[in-house]
Amino acid sequence: MTMMSKLSTELVEEILSRVPMTSMRSVRCTCRNWNTICKDATFTKKHLSQTTSKGEILTVVMMNCSLHLMRVNLQRGGLDHPTIKTTGKLISLDDSYQVVVSRVCHCDGLLLCTTEAYSWLAVWNPFTSQTRWICVEPTSVRHRKLWYSHALGYEEGKSFRIYKILRFAGNVHEIYALKNSDSWRVLDVNTDWDIGYDNHGVSLKGNTYWYAKVAGGVGFLLCFDFTRERFGPLMPLPFECFSDDAVILSSVGEEQQQLAVLFQHRETFEMEVWVTTKVEPDAVSWSMFFAVDMGPLTGFRFNTGGSFVVDEENAAVVVFDEDRNVEKPTRNTAYIVGFGESSYFREVDLGKITTGKEGFPHACSYVPSSVQT
């Protein structure tokens, strides 16, 4: 029998590329040569193509303070489609103890995880198992008790990307550069808008976009430019919205080059999904994706703190939220809405809501990468 150590590099890559992503950490820990192979960007692309079926959307979902990898397949025509399958629970950020994650955001294959006690932040690459721990260091005791919002983005350098973390609470805005940095810098930001704590930002081409509100509750799109380290102007959404309406942002496409926005009216439950045809830190244009009356289907309004993923090719969206028992929900649930020639609606049970764990299930499309932390 031929030993693995005697096989050619090409054959080893072929074998390792078929290992499930949730088992890759064990592969990398086996030997130095396998670890080197797994860090290569070419291997990452090959592994993704081998372990992901055509039409599947890889999704990282945070539920009950844990991270799960799911495969969303919205293709039509099969007996078991559309489907949402949990591939596995993403392993701990730290070998010594189970880290409790309270919030997560995604950028370029990296996950920025906020710990429950808010003593540390972790920039984690689940594919390479690399973790960069960052001390929170609030600027004062008062700030330690604030609920910070966070975003992960990058500045496009001449030969590499410089990844940065933005955090803010109230009028306090700070930034941390992962390259050659060990402290937070305070930014000079004057705001006439508000971003709610439950309002998750969406990373797109290195920048982060939010749904922001001004006095009177009117909503706009707002971008933070990580290269210039400043917020852009308030940009129009393709609908008129107010505080009690549901407005959720997401990214679209395998390369995540466009934004999508879900709008649901506070009273009628009518839902619209729009996709950008152009999006920059200071300019945006929109195109209607689809509209549907969710009243007969769910009878409630989705939460602005929720999330959704879009499949343009298969004309469908998946909204991640809680079950229909609005007053006392007990289950995490995914709502699949397909439209076009054969419209359909399906609910998928994602499991029990653990007692004492607050927050809705939060999902983001995930593309593995070999980016170093």
mmCIF file of N, CA and C in Angstrom, residues 24-74:
data_model
loop_
_atom_site.group_PDB
_atom_site.id
_atom_site.type_symbol
_atom_site.label_atom_id
_atom_site.label_comp_id
_atom_site.label_asym_id
_atom_site.label_seq_id
_atom_site.Cartn_x
_atom_site.Cartn_y
_atom_site.Cartn_z
ATOM 1 N N MET A 24 -11.575 20.301 7.994
ATOM 2 C CA MET A 24 -10.303 20.789 7.473
ATOM 3 C C MET A 24 -9.292 21.103 8.569
ATOM 4 N N ARG A 25 -9.763 21.458 9.757
ATOM 5 C CA ARG A 25 -8.816 21.762 10.819
ATOM 6 C C ARG A 25 -7.982 20.533 11.173
ATOM 7 N N SER A 26 -8.642 19.366 11.218
ATOM 8 C CA SER A 26 -7.917 18.125 11.508
ATOM 9 C C SER A 26 -6.899 17.830 10.415
ATOM 10 N N VAL A 27 -7.256 18.132 9.160
ATOM 11 C CA VAL A 27 -6.338 17.916 8.046
ATOM 12 C C VAL A 27 -5.099 18.792 8.206
ATOM 13 N N ARG A 28 -5.313 20.063 8.517
ATOM 14 C CA ARG A 28 -4.184 20.993 8.618
ATOM 15 C C ARG A 28 -3.262 20.648 9.791
ATOM 16 N N CYS A 29 -3.820 20.038 10.831
ATOM 17 C CA CYS A 29 -3.008 19.699 12.006
ATOM 18 C C CYS A 29 -2.240 18.384 11.838
ATOM 19 N N THR A 30 -2.511 17.674 10.751
ATOM 20 C CA THR A 30 -1.879 16.373 10.554
ATOM 21 C C THR A 30 -0.381 16.489 10.310
ATOM 22 N N CYS A 31 0.006 17.386 9.386
ATOM 23 C CA CYS A 31 1.431 17.568 9.115
ATOM 24 C C CYS A 31 1.662 18.932 8.480
ATOM 25 N N ARG A 32 2.911 19.375 8.496
ATOM 26 C CA ARG A 32 3.260 20.704 7.995
ATOM 27 C C ARG A 32 2.974 20.830 6.502
ATOM 28 N N ASN A 33 3.231 19.758 5.740
ATOM 29 C CA ASN A 33 3.028 19.809 4.300
ATOM 30 C C ASN A 33 1.561 19.999 3.956
ATOM 31 N N TRP A 34 0.663 19.280 4.635
ATOM 32 C CA TRP A 34 -0.760 19.430 4.380
ATOM 33 C C TRP A 34 -1.233 20.828 4.776
ATOM 34 N N ASN A 35 -0.701 21.348 5.857
ATOM 35 C CA ASN A 35 -1.067 22.695 6.297
ATOM 36 C C ASN A 35 -0.671 23.727 5.240
ATOM 37 N N THR A 36 0.516 23.569 4.646
ATOM 38 C CA THR A 36 0.980 24.484 3.600
ATOM 39 C C THR A 36 0.084 24.400 2.376
ATOM 40 N N ILE A 37 -0.290 23.186 1.982
ATOM 41 C CA ILE A 37 -1.170 23.000 0.826
ATOM 42 C C ILE A 37 -2.504 23.700 1.049
ATOM 43 N N CYS A 38 -3.058 23.542 2.238
ATOM 44 C CA CYS A 38 -4.389 24.078 2.526
ATOM 45 C C CYS A 38 -4.421 25.604 2.564
ATOM 46 N N LYS A 39 -3.266 26.244 2.762
ATOM 47 C CA LYS A 39 -3.216 27.701 2.821
ATOM 48 C C LYS A 39 -3.144 28.340 1.437
ATOM 49 N N ASP A 40 -2.915 27.532 0.418
ATOM 50 C CA ASP A 40 -2.766 28.069 -0.933
ATOM 51 C C ASP A 40 -4.122 28.484 -1.500
ATOM 52 N N ALA A 41 -4.170 29.663 -2.142
ATOM 53 C CA ALA A 41 -5.427 30.190 -2.675
ATOM 54 C C ALA A 41 -5.992 29.292 -3.770
ATOM 55 N N THR A 42 -5.121 28.691 -4.580
ATOM 56 C CA THR A 42 -5.586 27.793 -5.634
ATOM 57 C C THR A 42 -6.273 26.565 -5.050
ATOM 58 N N PHE A 43 -5.715 26.033 -3.954
ATOM 59 C CA PHE A 43 -6.338 24.889 -3.293
ATOM 60 C C PHE A 43 -7.693 25.282 -2.723
ATOM 61 N N THR A 44 -7.804 26.478 -2.174
ATOM 62 C CA THR A 44 -9.073 26.931 -1.598
ATOM 63 C C THR A 44 -10.176 26.913 -2.643
ATOM 64 N N LYS A 45 -9.885 27.425 -3.845
ATOM 65 C CA LYS A 45 -10.885 27.438 -4.916
ATOM 66 C C LYS A 45 -11.253 26.015 -5.337
ATOM 67 N N LYS A 46 -10.245 25.148 -5.421
ATOM 68 C CA LYS A 46 -10.505 23.765 -5.813
ATOM 69 C C LYS A 46 -11.341 23.060 -4.764
ATOM 70 N N HIS A 47 -11.023 23.294 -3.495
ATOM 71 C CA HIS A 47 -11.784 22.673 -2.411
ATOM 72 C C HIS A 47 -13.233 23.118 -2.437
ATOM 73 N N LEU A 48 -13.463 24.386 -2.695
ATOM 74 C CA LEU A 48 -14.827 24.915 -2.739
ATOM 75 C C LEU A 48 -15.613 24.266 -3.869
ATOM 76 N N SER A 49 -14.991 24.124 -5.030
ATOM 77 C CA SER A 49 -15.679 23.519 -6.174
ATOM 78 C C SER A 49 -15.973 22.037 -5.951
ATOM 79 N N GLN A 50 -15.106 21.341 -5.204
ATOM 80 C CA GLN A 50 -15.286 19.912 -4.967
ATOM 81 C C GLN A 50 -16.327 19.622 -3.897
ATOM 82 N N THR A 51 -16.441 20.492 -2.912
ATOM 83 C CA THR A 51 -17.310 20.209 -1.757
ATOM 84 C C THR A 51 -18.643 20.948 -1.804
ATOM 85 N N THR A 52 -18.844 21.785 -2.814
ATOM 86 C CA THR A 52 -20.095 22.531 -2.936
ATOM 87 C C THR A 52 -20.792 22.147 -4.231
ATOM 88 N N SER A 53 -22.045 21.742 -4.144
ATOM 89 C CA SER A 53 -22.803 21.364 -5.332
ATOM 90 C C SER A 53 -23.196 22.597 -6.125
ATOM 91 N N LYS A 54 -23.448 22.416 -7.411
ATOM 92 C CA LYS A 54 -23.856 23.516 -8.268
ATOM 93 C C LYS A 54 -25.140 24.136 -7.738
ATOM 94 N N GLY A 55 -25.133 25.453 -7.618
ATOM 95 C CA GLY A 55 -26.322 26.165 -7.163
ATOM 96 C C GLY A 55 -26.416 26.339 -5.662
ATOM 97 N N GLU A 56 -25.516 25.699 -4.892
ATOM 98 C CA GLU A 56 -25.558 25.844 -3.435
ATOM 99 C C GLU A 56 -24.970 27.173 -2.988
ATOM 100 N N ILE A 57 -25.534 27.728 -1.929
ATOM 101 C CA ILE A 57 -25.006 28.929 -1.299
ATOM 102 C C ILE A 57 -24.510 28.538 0.092
ATOM 103 N N LEU A 58 -23.198 28.661 0.317
ATOM 104 C CA LEU A 58 -22.663 28.417 1.653
ATOM 105 C C LEU A 58 -23.049 29.579 2.557
ATOM 106 N N THR A 59 -23.542 29.255 3.738
ATOM 107 C CA THR A 59 -24.033 30.284 4.651
ATOM 108 C C THR A 59 -23.564 29.995 6.065
ATOM 109 N N VAL A 60 -23.014 31.022 6.720
ATOM 110 C CA VAL A 60 -22.686 30.923 8.141
ATOM 111 C C VAL A 60 -23.849 31.523 8.920
ATOM 112 N N VAL A 61 -24.380 30.761 9.846
ATOM 113 C CA VAL A 61 -25.547 31.200 10.623
ATOM 114 C C VAL A 61 -25.199 31.168 12.107
ATOM 115 N N MET A 62 -25.419 32.292 12.774
ATOM 116 C CA MET A 62 -25.232 32.335 14.221
ATOM 117 C C MET A 62 -26.574 32.107 14.904
ATOM 118 N N MET A 63 -26.646 31.062 15.714
ATOM 119 C CA MET A 63 -27.841 30.758 16.494
ATOM 120 C C MET A 63 -27.415 30.357 17.895
ATOM 121 N N ASN A 64 -28.116 30.873 18.889
ATOM 122 C CA ASN A 64 -27.833 30.515 20.280
ATOM 123 C C ASN A 64 -26.358 30.674 20.631
ATOM 124 N N CYS A 65 -25.761 31.761 20.137
ATOM 125 C CA CYS A 65 -24.369 32.099 20.432
ATOM 126 C C CYS A 65 -23.365 31.081 19.900
ATOM 127 N N SER A 66 -23.750 30.318 18.884
ATOM 128 C CA SER A 66 -22.847 29.387 18.214
ATOM 129 C C SER A 66 -22.927 29.611 16.713
ATOM 130 N N LEU A 67 -21.857 29.254 15.995
ATOM 131 C CA LEU A 67 -21.793 29.434 14.552
ATOM 132 C C LEU A 67 -21.980 28.094 13.848
ATOM 133 N N HIS A 68 -22.842 28.095 12.829
ATOM 134 C CA HIS A 68 -23.154 26.879 12.088
ATOM 135 C C HIS A 68 -22.935 27.127 10.598
ATOM 136 N N LEU A 69 -22.431 26.113 9.904
ATOM 137 C CA LEU A 69 -22.272 26.193 8.460
ATOM 138 C C LEU A 69 -23.451 25.476 7.814
ATOM 139 N N MET A 70 -24.160 26.185 6.930
ATOM 140 C CA MET A 70 -25.324 25.605 6.256
ATOM 141 C C MET A 70 -25.173 25.732 4.745
ATOM 142 N N ARG A 71 -25.828 24.804 4.045
ATOM 143 C CA ARG A 71 -25.855 24.816 2.587
ATOM 144 C C ARG A 71 -27.285 25.087 2.137
ATOM 145 N N VAL A 72 -27.476 26.185 1.441
ATOM 146 C CA VAL A 72 -28.794 26.573 0.949
ATOM 147 C C VAL A 72 -28.861 26.251 -0.539
ATOM 148 N N ASN A 73 -29.790 25.391 -0.925
ATOM 149 C CA ASN A 73 -29.960 25.011 -2.325
ATOM 150 C C ASN A 73 -31.388 25.324 -2.734
ATOM 151 N N LEU A 74 -31.542 26.327 -3.584
ATOM 152 C CA LEU A 74 -32.868 26.796 -3.984
ATOM 153 C C LEU A 74 -33.211 26.411 -5.419
#
